Amino acid sequence: MAKNIEGELPEPPTKPLDSDCCGNGCTPCVYDIYDEEVAQWQKFCEMSGEERAAALNTTNKITSVASNSLSLTHYTSLTITDIKRITEDTVLYRFALPPNTSLNMCVGQHLVLRARNHDGTMVSRQYTPISKLDQVNYFEVIIKLYPSGAMSQHISQWNVGSRAEWKGPFGSFLYQPNKFERIAMLACGTGIAPMVQVIRQVVENENDDTRIHLVYGCRTQHDILMKDFLDECRQYWNFSVLYALSNTSPQEVLADKGTLKYQDNVHYGRITFDLVTSEMPPPSLAASNFVLICGTKSFDKDMINCVLKLGYAKCHYFKF
Ligand SMILES: Cc1cc2nc3c(=O)[nH]c(=O)nc-3n(C[C@H](O)[C@H](O)[C@H](O)COP(=O)(O)OP(=O)(O)OC[C@H]3O[C@@H](n4cnc5c(N)ncnc54)[C@H](O)[C@@H]3O)c2cc1C
């Protein structure tokens, strides 16, 4: 609820922007949270002055205990403490959290970032942290910057010390260890971010026997994100990765010193239906398998079509 001066009625909650909603049917969705806030606000407005003062006292106490992580309802302004360019168009940003706190979010969840345009209107977009979910004192996101992207234009102005407003976490994907024998991941570009969270969760749990096979689409070897992390994960028996490089050739990769190593598994070309068919278990085994998809809108659409054409059902995949 917005700041209240005793005796005065608070401002009504701010309605989410359409872009606050990722469209994935999160529970709760930003709109559910808004409805809840409106109901609370209406209840508060109907109270007597005394009741309002007592309710505020309780709310302030609860807020000070819960200030560990971000809020689902309010944006929190956080400071950027580090910026690293990873590829030509993708940058890693580190944000400071209040001391000794972590994001306290679940695998596969995302945050919402908000910025104010020059004309006073707001823009918001979703981003998925790639740092460990229990990482204390900070979190990191990797963001692809689009020259004409509405949020990208704000982000490209950020420097160390700049502040940005975040809320969350949101997202309805719930990972359960050993629920499936195999998880096939189809990702491109920054779509690796939610996959990183799931991979980390699986390989760091020695009681989780889920096998993960990632098919990761990038233009060239220089566009592969989180390569060091993926290399580390290859040491685990239950993780494998195939890099699908759409805009380079074996000769170029050999001639051009990059992140690829001789033992890396590489396909030269886009992720097509034939590649998906060869990399995924047949539909007869679909019940014990699950597919995770994350990339651009057109990539997601193509991958969903491939998976359905292969014979998997809607309940066998999740698009972040
Ligand atoms: C759950 C979730 C998690 C995400 N996590 C991440 C993450 O970790 N990292 C990350 O980088 N991104 C992530 N995204 C994507 C992110 O939310 C933004 O969509 C992305 O950063 C682009 O935002 P933008 O405002 O800069 O660009 P936008 O203004 O949305 O535009 C994006 C691109 O589309 C083009 N475009 C815009 N409008 C049109 C149009 N009308 N016709 C044709 N082209 C157009 C722009 O030129 C630009 O190239 C995630 C998205 C979701 C839903």
PDB file of C-alpha atoms in Angstrom, residues 5-290:
ATOM      1  CA  ILE A   5      -0.110   9.973   6.532  1.00  0.00           C
ATOM      2  CA  GLU A   6      -2.147   9.104   9.612  1.00  0.00           C
ATOM      3  CA  GLY A   7      -5.755  10.168   9.155  1.00  0.00           C
ATOM      4  CA  GLU A   8      -5.394  10.523   5.362  1.00  0.00           C
ATOM      5  CA  LEU A   9      -6.424   7.841   2.903  1.00  0.00           C
ATOM      6  CA  PRO A  10      -3.609   6.167   0.966  1.00  0.00           C
ATOM      7  CA  GLU A  11      -3.163   6.417  -2.788  1.00  0.00           C
ATOM      8  CA  PRO A  12      -4.819   3.508  -4.634  1.00  0.00           C
ATOM      9  CA  PRO A  13      -2.370   0.796  -5.838  1.00  0.00           C
ATOM     10  CA  THR A  14      -0.751   1.376  -9.231  1.00  0.00           C
ATOM     11  CA  LYS A  15      -2.229  -0.773 -11.985  1.00  0.00           C
ATOM     12  CA  PRO A  16       0.430  -3.010 -13.641  1.00  0.00           C
ATOM     13  CA  LEU A  17       1.526  -2.130 -17.169  1.00  0.00           C
ATOM     14  CA  ASP A  18       0.523  -4.680 -19.825  1.00  0.00           C
ATOM     15  CA  SER A  19       4.242  -5.409 -20.249  1.00  0.00           C
ATOM     16  CA  ASP A  20       4.569  -6.348 -16.538  1.00  0.00           C
ATOM     17  CA  CYS A  21       2.790  -9.615 -17.410  1.00  0.00           C
ATOM     18  CA  CYS A  22       4.923 -12.282 -19.127  1.00  0.00           C
ATOM     19  CA  GLY A  23       1.787 -14.035 -20.431  1.00  0.00           C
ATOM     20  CA  ASN A  24       2.803 -17.418 -19.000  1.00  0.00           C
ATOM     21  CA  GLY A  25      -0.014 -17.772 -16.478  1.00  0.00           C
ATOM     22  CA  CYS A  26       2.224 -17.223 -13.395  1.00  0.00           C
ATOM     23  CA  THR A  27       0.708 -17.927  -9.975  1.00  0.00           C
ATOM     24  CA  PRO A  28       0.346 -15.334  -8.687  1.00  0.00           C
ATOM     25  CA  CYS A  29       0.250 -13.171 -11.803  1.00  0.00           C
ATOM     26  CA  VAL A  30       1.009  -9.434 -11.502  1.00  0.00           C
ATOM     27  CA  TYR A  31      -2.731  -8.822 -12.024  1.00  0.00           C
ATOM     28  CA  ASP A  32      -3.704 -11.205  -9.146  1.00  0.00           C
ATOM     29  CA  ILE A  33      -1.352  -9.255  -6.889  1.00  0.00           C
ATOM     30  CA  TYR A  34      -2.883  -5.976  -8.058  1.00  0.00           C
ATOM     31  CA  ASP A  35      -6.442  -7.264  -7.366  1.00  0.00           C
ATOM     32  CA  GLU A  36      -5.319  -8.321  -3.886  1.00  0.00           C
ATOM     33  CA  GLU A  37      -3.757  -4.889  -3.293  1.00  0.00           C
ATOM     34  CA  VAL A  38      -6.953  -3.135  -4.436  1.00  0.00           C
ATOM     35  CA  ALA A  39      -9.047  -5.314  -2.090  1.00  0.00           C
ATOM     36  CA  GLN A  40      -6.676  -4.489   0.812  1.00  0.00           C
ATOM     37  CA  TRP A  41      -6.715  -0.804  -0.085  1.00  0.00           C
ATOM     38  CA  GLN A  42     -10.546  -0.743  -0.188  1.00  0.00           C
ATOM     39  CA  LYS A  43     -10.695  -2.507   3.196  1.00  0.00           C
ATOM     40  CA  PHE A  44      -8.196   0.006   4.608  1.00  0.00           C
ATOM     41  CA  CYS A  45     -10.176   2.974   3.291  1.00  0.00           C
ATOM     42  CA  GLU A  46     -13.332   1.674   4.997  1.00  0.00           C
ATOM     43  CA  MET A  47     -11.583   1.559   8.427  1.00  0.00           C
ATOM     44  CA  SER A  48     -11.918   4.213  11.122  1.00  0.00           C
ATOM     45  CA  GLY A  49      -8.875   6.466  11.776  1.00  0.00           C
ATOM     46  CA  GLU A  50      -7.979   4.432  14.872  1.00  0.00           C
ATOM     47  CA  GLU A  51      -8.218   1.105  13.036  1.00  0.00           C
ATOM     48  CA  ARG A  52      -6.061   2.501  10.242  1.00  0.00           C
ATOM     49  CA  ALA A  53      -3.357   3.617  12.690  1.00  0.00           C
ATOM     50  CA  ALA A  54      -3.333   0.147  14.313  1.00  0.00           C
ATOM     51  CA  ALA A  55      -3.213  -1.604  10.895  1.00  0.00           C
ATOM     52  CA  LEU A  56      -0.330   0.637   9.756  1.00  0.00           C
ATOM     53  CA  ASN A  57       1.645  -0.163  12.883  1.00  0.00           C
ATOM     54  CA  THR A  58       1.345  -3.893  12.132  1.00  0.00           C
ATOM     55  CA  THR A  59       2.140  -3.432   8.420  1.00  0.00           C
ATOM     56  CA  ASN A  60       5.305  -1.454   9.220  1.00  0.00           C
ATOM     57  CA  LYS A  61       6.503  -4.219  11.545  1.00  0.00           C
ATOM     58  CA  ILE A  62       5.816  -6.898   8.907  1.00  0.00           C
ATOM     59  CA  THR A  63       7.572  -4.852   6.208  1.00  0.00           C
ATOM     60  CA  SER A  64      10.699  -4.427   8.299  1.00  0.00           C
ATOM     61  CA  VAL A  65      10.908  -8.200   8.901  1.00  0.00           C
ATOM     62  CA  ALA A  66      10.221  -9.058   5.248  1.00  0.00           C
ATOM     63  CA  SER A  67      12.639  -6.522   3.749  1.00  0.00           C
ATOM     64  CA  ASN A  68      15.060  -9.399   3.051  1.00  0.00           C
ATOM     65  CA  SER A  69      14.045  -9.903  -0.542  1.00  0.00           C
ATOM     66  CA  LEU A  70      12.295  -7.977  -3.303  1.00  0.00           C
ATOM     67  CA  SER A  71       8.589  -7.289  -3.112  1.00  0.00           C
ATOM     68  CA  LEU A  72       5.877  -8.683  -5.401  1.00  0.00           C
ATOM     69  CA  THR A  73       3.913  -5.472  -5.116  1.00  0.00           C
ATOM     70  CA  HIS A  74       6.421  -2.609  -4.911  1.00  0.00           C
ATOM     71  CA  TYR A  75       9.479  -1.783  -6.930  1.00  0.00           C
ATOM     72  CA  THR A  76      12.757  -1.654  -4.986  1.00  0.00           C
ATOM     73  CA  SER A  77      15.525   0.612  -6.198  1.00  0.00           C
ATOM     74  CA  LEU A  78      18.864  -1.261  -6.345  1.00  0.00           C
ATOM     75  CA  THR A  79      22.379  -0.070  -7.176  1.00  0.00           C
ATOM     76  CA  ILE A  80      24.515  -1.550  -9.971  1.00  0.00           C
ATOM     77  CA  THR A  81      27.885  -2.614  -8.586  1.00  0.00           C
ATOM     78  CA  ASP A  82      29.435  -4.257 -11.645  1.00  0.00           C
ATOM     79  CA  ILE A  83      29.008  -4.258 -15.435  1.00  0.00           C
ATOM     80  CA  LYS A  84      30.743  -6.725 -17.777  1.00  0.00           C
ATOM     81  CA  ARG A  85      30.288  -6.912 -21.532  1.00  0.00           C
ATOM     82  CA  ILE A  86      30.062 -10.614 -22.423  1.00  0.00           C
ATOM     83  CA  THR A  87      29.396 -10.502 -26.154  1.00  0.00           C
ATOM     84  CA  GLU A  88      28.947  -7.751 -28.728  1.00  0.00           C
ATOM     85  CA  ASP A  89      25.340  -7.144 -27.668  1.00  0.00           C
ATOM     86  CA  THR A  90      24.986  -8.835 -24.269  1.00  0.00           C
ATOM     87  CA  VAL A  91      26.030  -7.407 -20.918  1.00  0.00           C
ATOM     88  CA  LEU A  92      26.132  -8.787 -17.367  1.00  0.00           C
ATOM     89  CA  TYR A  93      24.867  -6.470 -14.621  1.00  0.00           C
ATOM     90  CA  ARG A  94      25.371  -7.062 -10.899  1.00  0.00           C
ATOM     91  CA  PHE A  95      22.921  -5.451  -8.450  1.00  0.00           C
ATOM     92  CA  ALA A  96      23.574  -4.998  -4.729  1.00  0.00           C
ATOM     93  CA  LEU A  97      20.957  -6.451  -2.380  1.00  0.00           C
ATOM     94  CA  PRO A  98      20.539  -5.281   1.218  1.00  0.00           C
ATOM     95  CA  PRO A  99      23.424  -6.759   3.300  1.00  0.00           C
ATOM     96  CA  ASN A 100      23.090 -10.471   4.178  1.00  0.00           C
ATOM     97  CA  THR A 101      19.996 -10.977   2.051  1.00  0.00           C
ATOM     98  CA  SER A 102      19.392 -13.022  -1.094  1.00  0.00           C
ATOM     99  CA  LEU A 103      16.663 -12.984  -3.745  1.00  0.00           C
ATOM    100  CA  ASN A 104      14.859 -15.861  -2.108  1.00  0.00           C
ATOM    101  CA  MET A 105      13.326 -17.007  -5.390  1.00  0.00           C
ATOM    102  CA  CYS A 106      12.574 -20.396  -6.953  1.00  0.00           C
ATOM    103  CA  VAL A 107      14.207 -22.031  -9.955  1.00  0.00           C
ATOM    104  CA  GLY A 108      12.857 -20.671 -13.237  1.00  0.00           C
ATOM    105  CA  GLN A 109      11.349 -17.509 -11.780  1.00  0.00           C
ATOM    106  CA  HIS A 110      12.011 -14.033 -13.143  1.00  0.00           C
ATOM    107  CA  LEU A 111      11.953 -10.423 -11.944  1.00  0.00           C
ATOM    108  CA  VAL A 112      10.326  -7.364 -13.483  1.00  0.00           C
ATOM    109  CA  LEU A 113      12.424  -4.273 -14.203  1.00  0.00           C
ATOM    110  CA  ARG A 114      10.806  -0.842 -14.572  1.00  0.00           C
ATOM    111  CA  ALA A 115      12.133   2.415 -16.029  1.00  0.00           C
ATOM    112  CA  ARG A 116      10.600   5.850 -16.574  1.00  0.00           C
ATOM    113  CA  ASN A 117      10.656   7.301 -20.100  1.00  0.00           C
ATOM    114  CA  HIS A 118      11.392  10.991 -20.724  1.00  0.00           C
ATOM    115  CA  ASP A 119       7.670  11.699 -21.190  1.00  0.00           C
ATOM    116  CA  GLY A 120       6.872  10.228 -17.753  1.00  0.00           C
ATOM    117  CA  THR A 121       5.418   6.942 -19.071  1.00  0.00           C
ATOM    118  CA  MET A 122       6.796   3.668 -17.733  1.00  0.00           C
ATOM    119  CA  VAL A 123       8.338   0.701 -19.512  1.00  0.00           C
ATOM    120  CA  SER A 124       8.754  -2.705 -17.858  1.00  0.00           C
ATOM    121  CA  ARG A 125      10.329  -6.005 -18.960  1.00  0.00           C
ATOM    122  CA  GLN A 126      11.096  -9.434 -17.428  1.00  0.00           C
ATOM    123  CA  TYR A 127      14.634 -10.694 -16.675  1.00  0.00           C
ATOM    124  CA  THR A 128      15.889 -13.964 -15.160  1.00  0.00           C
ATOM    125  CA  PRO A 129      18.830 -13.813 -12.720  1.00  0.00           C
ATOM    126  CA  ILE A 130      21.715 -16.171 -13.551  1.00  0.00           C
ATOM    127  CA  SER A 131      23.475 -15.937 -10.166  1.00  0.00           C
ATOM    128  CA  LYS A 132      22.847 -18.622  -7.539  1.00  0.00           C
ATOM    129  CA  LEU A 133      19.395 -18.179  -6.063  1.00  0.00           C
ATOM    130  CA  ASP A 134      20.802 -18.229  -2.533  1.00  0.00           C
ATOM    131  CA  GLN A 135      23.585 -15.792  -3.478  1.00  0.00           C
ATOM    132  CA  VAL A 136      23.889 -13.326  -0.615  1.00  0.00           C
ATOM    133  CA  ASN A 137      24.357  -9.541  -1.073  1.00  0.00           C
ATOM    134  CA  TYR A 138      23.866  -9.372  -4.854  1.00  0.00           C
ATOM    135  CA  PHE A 139      22.260 -10.881  -7.959  1.00  0.00           C
ATOM    136  CA  GLU A 140      23.312 -10.884 -11.614  1.00  0.00           C
ATOM    137  CA  VAL A 141      21.390 -10.714 -14.879  1.00  0.00           C
ATOM    138  CA  ILE A 142      22.596 -11.011 -18.467  1.00  0.00           C
ATOM    139  CA  ILE A 143      20.761  -8.712 -20.824  1.00  0.00           C
ATOM    140  CA  LYS A 144      20.803  -8.559 -24.602  1.00  0.00           C
ATOM    141  CA  LEU A 145      20.633  -4.943 -25.757  1.00  0.00           C
ATOM    142  CA  TYR A 146      18.531  -4.181 -28.848  1.00  0.00           C
ATOM    143  CA  PRO A 147      19.475  -0.866 -30.541  1.00  0.00           C
ATOM    144  CA  SER A 148      15.815   0.176 -30.798  1.00  0.00           C
ATOM    145  CA  GLY A 149      14.514  -1.760 -27.780  1.00  0.00           C
ATOM    146  CA  ALA A 150      12.436   0.332 -25.365  1.00  0.00           C
ATOM    147  CA  MET A 151      14.096  -1.013 -22.204  1.00  0.00           C
ATOM    148  CA  SER A 152      17.467  -1.581 -23.895  1.00  0.00           C
ATOM    149  CA  GLN A 153      17.761   2.167 -24.439  1.00  0.00           C
ATOM    150  CA  HIS A 154      17.473   2.763 -20.673  1.00  0.00           C
ATOM    151  CA  ILE A 155      19.815  -0.091 -19.810  1.00  0.00           C
ATOM    152  CA  SER A 156      22.511   1.066 -22.224  1.00  0.00           C
ATOM    153  CA  GLN A 157      22.751   4.296 -20.175  1.00  0.00           C
ATOM    154  CA  TRP A 158      23.523   2.387 -16.945  1.00  0.00           C
ATOM    155  CA  ASN A 159      26.899   2.810 -15.235  1.00  0.00           C
ATOM    156  CA  VAL A 160      28.301   1.353 -12.024  1.00  0.00           C
ATOM    157  CA  GLY A 161      26.470   3.298  -9.316  1.00  0.00           C
ATOM    158  CA  SER A 162      23.258   3.738 -11.384  1.00  0.00           C
ATOM    159  CA  ARG A 163      20.055   2.576  -9.768  1.00  0.00           C
ATOM    160  CA  ALA A 164      17.218   0.514 -11.265  1.00  0.00           C
ATOM    161  CA  GLU A 165      13.829  -0.579  -9.978  1.00  0.00           C
ATOM    162  CA  TRP A 166      12.957  -4.268  -9.592  1.00  0.00           C
ATOM    163  CA  LYS A 167      10.042  -6.292  -8.281  1.00  0.00           C
ATOM    164  CA  GLY A 168       9.281  -9.998  -8.068  1.00  0.00           C
ATOM    165  CA  PRO A 169       9.883 -12.892  -8.170  1.00  0.00           C
ATOM    166  CA  PHE A 170       7.242 -14.175 -10.593  1.00  0.00           C
ATOM    167  CA  GLY A 171       6.887 -17.405 -12.536  1.00  0.00           C
ATOM    168  CA  SER A 172       4.960 -20.621 -12.352  1.00  0.00           C
ATOM    169  CA  PHE A 173       7.549 -23.250 -13.340  1.00  0.00           C
ATOM    170  CA  LEU A 174       8.089 -25.532 -10.365  1.00  0.00           C
ATOM    171  CA  TYR A 175      11.038 -27.892 -10.574  1.00  0.00           C
ATOM    172  CA  GLN A 176      10.739 -31.247  -8.773  1.00  0.00           C
ATOM    173  CA  PRO A 177      13.844 -33.466  -8.547  1.00  0.00           C
ATOM    174  CA  ASN A 178      13.528 -36.911 -10.220  1.00  0.00           C
ATOM    175  CA  LYS A 179      10.044 -36.173 -11.578  1.00  0.00           C
ATOM    176  CA  PHE A 180      11.327 -36.865 -15.103  1.00  0.00           C
ATOM    177  CA  GLU A 181      14.066 -39.164 -16.367  1.00  0.00           C
ATOM    178  CA  ARG A 182      15.234 -36.578 -18.861  1.00  0.00           C
ATOM    179  CA  ILE A 183      14.811 -32.880 -19.491  1.00  0.00           C
ATOM    180  CA  ALA A 184      15.536 -31.618 -22.999  1.00  0.00           C
ATOM    181  CA  MET A 185      16.294 -27.899 -23.141  1.00  0.00           C
ATOM    182  CA  LEU A 186      15.898 -25.881 -26.328  1.00  0.00           C
ATOM    183  CA  ALA A 187      17.377 -22.413 -25.847  1.00  0.00           C
ATOM    184  CA  CYS A 188      18.822 -19.550 -27.828  1.00  0.00           C
ATOM    185  CA  GLY A 189      20.675 -16.389 -26.785  1.00  0.00           C
ATOM    186  CA  THR A 190      19.720 -15.048 -23.345  1.00  0.00           C
ATOM    187  CA  GLY A 191      17.113 -17.851 -23.201  1.00  0.00           C
ATOM    188  CA  ILE A 192      19.946 -19.717 -21.455  1.00  0.00           C
ATOM    189  CA  ALA A 193      19.185 -17.759 -18.228  1.00  0.00           C
ATOM    190  CA  PRO A 194      16.288 -19.860 -16.816  1.00  0.00           C
ATOM    191  CA  MET A 195      18.039 -23.040 -18.069  1.00  0.00           C
ATOM    192  CA  VAL A 196      21.096 -22.134 -15.963  1.00  0.00           C
ATOM    193  CA  GLN A 197      18.915 -22.093 -12.851  1.00  0.00           C
ATOM    194  CA  VAL A 198      17.436 -25.535 -13.610  1.00  0.00           C
ATOM    195  CA  ILE A 199      20.806 -27.065 -14.592  1.00  0.00           C
ATOM    196  CA  ARG A 200      22.435 -25.773 -11.394  1.00  0.00           C
ATOM    197  CA  GLN A 201      19.596 -27.156  -9.287  1.00  0.00           C
ATOM    198  CA  VAL A 202      19.949 -30.624 -10.879  1.00  0.00           C
ATOM    199  CA  VAL A 203      23.737 -31.028 -10.924  1.00  0.00           C
ATOM    200  CA  GLU A 204      24.242 -29.654  -7.409  1.00  0.00           C
ATOM    201  CA  ASN A 205      21.779 -32.168  -5.948  1.00  0.00           C
ATOM    202  CA  GLU A 206      23.543 -35.527  -5.830  1.00  0.00           C
ATOM    203  CA  ASN A 207      20.211 -37.238  -5.143  1.00  0.00           C
ATOM    204  CA  ASP A 208      18.724 -35.909  -8.369  1.00  0.00           C
ATOM    205  CA  ASP A 209      19.205 -38.402 -11.237  1.00  0.00           C
ATOM    206  CA  THR A 210      17.476 -36.305 -13.900  1.00  0.00           C
ATOM    207  CA  ARG A 211      19.493 -36.244 -17.128  1.00  0.00           C
ATOM    208  CA  ILE A 212      19.665 -32.911 -18.893  1.00  0.00           C
ATOM    209  CA  HIS A 213      20.404 -32.409 -22.562  1.00  0.00           C
ATOM    210  CA  LEU A 214      20.702 -28.782 -23.675  1.00  0.00           C
ATOM    211  CA  VAL A 215      20.521 -27.755 -27.328  1.00  0.00           C
ATOM    212  CA  TYR A 216      21.762 -24.171 -27.354  1.00  0.00           C
ATOM    213  CA  GLY A 217      21.389 -22.033 -30.478  1.00  0.00           C
ATOM    214  CA  CYS A 218      23.796 -19.148 -31.071  1.00  0.00           C
ATOM    215  CA  ARG A 219      25.042 -17.313 -34.162  1.00  0.00           C
ATOM    216  CA  THR A 220      28.763 -17.946 -33.584  1.00  0.00           C
ATOM    217  CA  GLN A 221      30.960 -19.289 -30.805  1.00  0.00           C
ATOM    218  CA  HIS A 222      31.390 -15.706 -29.573  1.00  0.00           C
ATOM    219  CA  ASP A 223      27.670 -15.499 -28.800  1.00  0.00           C
ATOM    220  CA  ILE A 224      27.645 -18.492 -26.444  1.00  0.00           C
ATOM    221  CA  LEU A 225      26.681 -17.167 -23.007  1.00  0.00           C
ATOM    222  CA  MET A 226      27.655 -18.776 -19.671  1.00  0.00           C
ATOM    223  CA  LYS A 227      30.248 -21.004 -21.441  1.00  0.00           C
ATOM    224  CA  ASP A 228      32.406 -21.384 -18.298  1.00  0.00           C
ATOM    225  CA  PHE A 229      29.366 -22.513 -16.335  1.00  0.00           C
ATOM    226  CA  LEU A 230      28.332 -24.967 -19.085  1.00  0.00           C
ATOM    227  CA  ASP A 231      31.902 -26.350 -19.236  1.00  0.00           C
ATOM    228  CA  GLU A 232      31.834 -26.965 -15.479  1.00  0.00           C
ATOM    229  CA  CYS A 233      28.475 -28.718 -15.763  1.00  0.00           C
ATOM    230  CA  ARG A 234      29.809 -31.051 -18.449  1.00  0.00           C
ATOM    231  CA  GLN A 235      31.862 -32.688 -15.679  1.00  0.00           C
ATOM    232  CA  TYR A 236      28.596 -34.110 -14.318  1.00  0.00           C
ATOM    233  CA  TRP A 237      27.395 -37.453 -15.706  1.00  0.00           C
ATOM    234  CA  ASN A 238      23.828 -36.224 -16.157  1.00  0.00           C
ATOM    235  CA  PHE A 239      24.448 -33.053 -18.211  1.00  0.00           C
ATOM    236  CA  SER A 240      25.257 -32.698 -21.912  1.00  0.00           C
ATOM    237  CA  VAL A 241      25.133 -29.790 -24.339  1.00  0.00           C
ATOM    238  CA  LEU A 242      25.032 -29.414 -28.111  1.00  0.00           C
ATOM    239  CA  TYR A 243      25.884 -25.957 -29.487  1.00  0.00           C
ATOM    240  CA  ALA A 244      23.949 -25.191 -32.674  1.00  0.00           C
ATOM    241  CA  LEU A 245      25.897 -22.410 -34.420  1.00  0.00           C
ATOM    242  CA  SER A 246      23.851 -20.862 -37.223  1.00  0.00           C
ATOM    243  CA  ASN A 247      26.244 -18.286 -38.600  1.00  0.00           C
ATOM    244  CA  THR A 248      29.687 -19.850 -38.772  1.00  0.00           C
ATOM    245  CA  SER A 249      31.555 -22.806 -40.266  1.00  0.00           C
ATOM    246  CA  PRO A 250      34.004 -25.392 -38.847  1.00  0.00           C
ATOM    247  CA  GLN A 251      36.797 -23.600 -40.745  1.00  0.00           C
ATOM    248  CA  GLU A 252      35.931 -20.258 -39.174  1.00  0.00           C
ATOM    249  CA  VAL A 253      35.761 -21.796 -35.713  1.00  0.00           C
ATOM    250  CA  LEU A 254      39.213 -23.389 -36.201  1.00  0.00           C
ATOM    251  CA  ALA A 255      40.732 -20.189 -37.540  1.00  0.00           C
ATOM    252  CA  ASP A 256      39.146 -17.957 -34.947  1.00  0.00           C
ATOM    253  CA  LYS A 257      40.244 -18.457 -31.353  1.00  0.00           C
ATOM    254  CA  GLY A 258      37.100 -18.492 -29.244  1.00  0.00           C
ATOM    255  CA  THR A 259      35.488 -20.254 -26.334  1.00  0.00           C
ATOM    256  CA  LEU A 260      34.839 -23.591 -28.076  1.00  0.00           C
ATOM    257  CA  LYS A 261      37.042 -26.510 -26.997  1.00  0.00           C
ATOM    258  CA  TYR A 262      37.926 -29.595 -29.023  1.00  0.00           C
ATOM    259  CA  GLN A 263      35.633 -31.824 -26.928  1.00  0.00           C
ATOM    260  CA  ASP A 264      32.604 -29.560 -27.396  1.00  0.00           C
ATOM    261  CA  ASN A 265      29.667 -31.007 -29.251  1.00  0.00           C
ATOM    262  CA  VAL A 266      28.821 -28.662 -32.150  1.00  0.00           C
ATOM    263  CA  HIS A 267      26.179 -28.646 -34.893  1.00  0.00           C
ATOM    264  CA  TYR A 268      26.727 -26.148 -37.703  1.00  0.00           C
ATOM    265  CA  GLY A 269      23.285 -24.783 -38.579  1.00  0.00           C
ATOM    266  CA  ARG A 270      20.013 -23.731 -37.040  1.00  0.00           C
ATOM    267  CA  ILE A 271      17.911 -25.816 -34.675  1.00  0.00           C
ATOM    268  CA  THR A 272      15.559 -27.491 -37.148  1.00  0.00           C
ATOM    269  CA  PHE A 273      12.894 -30.170 -36.772  1.00  0.00           C
ATOM    270  CA  ASP A 274      15.425 -32.814 -37.886  1.00  0.00           C
ATOM    271  CA  LEU A 275      17.904 -31.700 -35.228  1.00  0.00           C
ATOM    272  CA  VAL A 276      15.222 -31.664 -32.508  1.00  0.00           C
ATOM    273  CA  THR A 277      14.137 -35.164 -33.603  1.00  0.00           C
ATOM    274  CA  SER A 278      17.693 -36.489 -33.418  1.00  0.00           C
ATOM    275  CA  GLU A 279      18.450 -34.840 -30.043  1.00  0.00           C
ATOM    276  CA  MET A 280      15.247 -35.718 -28.179  1.00  0.00           C
ATOM    277  CA  PRO A 281      13.881 -39.054 -27.004  1.00  0.00           C
ATOM    278  CA  PRO A 282      11.081 -40.414 -29.235  1.00  0.00           C
ATOM    279  CA  PRO A 283       7.474 -39.490 -28.331  1.00  0.00           C
ATOM    280  CA  SER A 284       6.908 -43.064 -27.098  1.00  0.00           C
ATOM    281  CA  LEU A 285       9.093 -42.046 -24.118  1.00  0.00           C
ATOM    282  CA  ALA A 286       7.447 -38.631 -23.739  1.00  0.00           C
ATOM    283  CA  ALA A 287       5.787 -39.432 -20.406  1.00  0.00           C
ATOM    284  CA  SER A 288       9.153 -39.709 -18.644  1.00  0.00           C
ATOM    285  CA  ASN A 289      10.629 -36.709 -20.457  1.00  0.00           C
ATOM    286  CA  PHE A 290      10.069 -32.975 -20.298  1.00  0.00           C
TER     287      PHE A 290
END
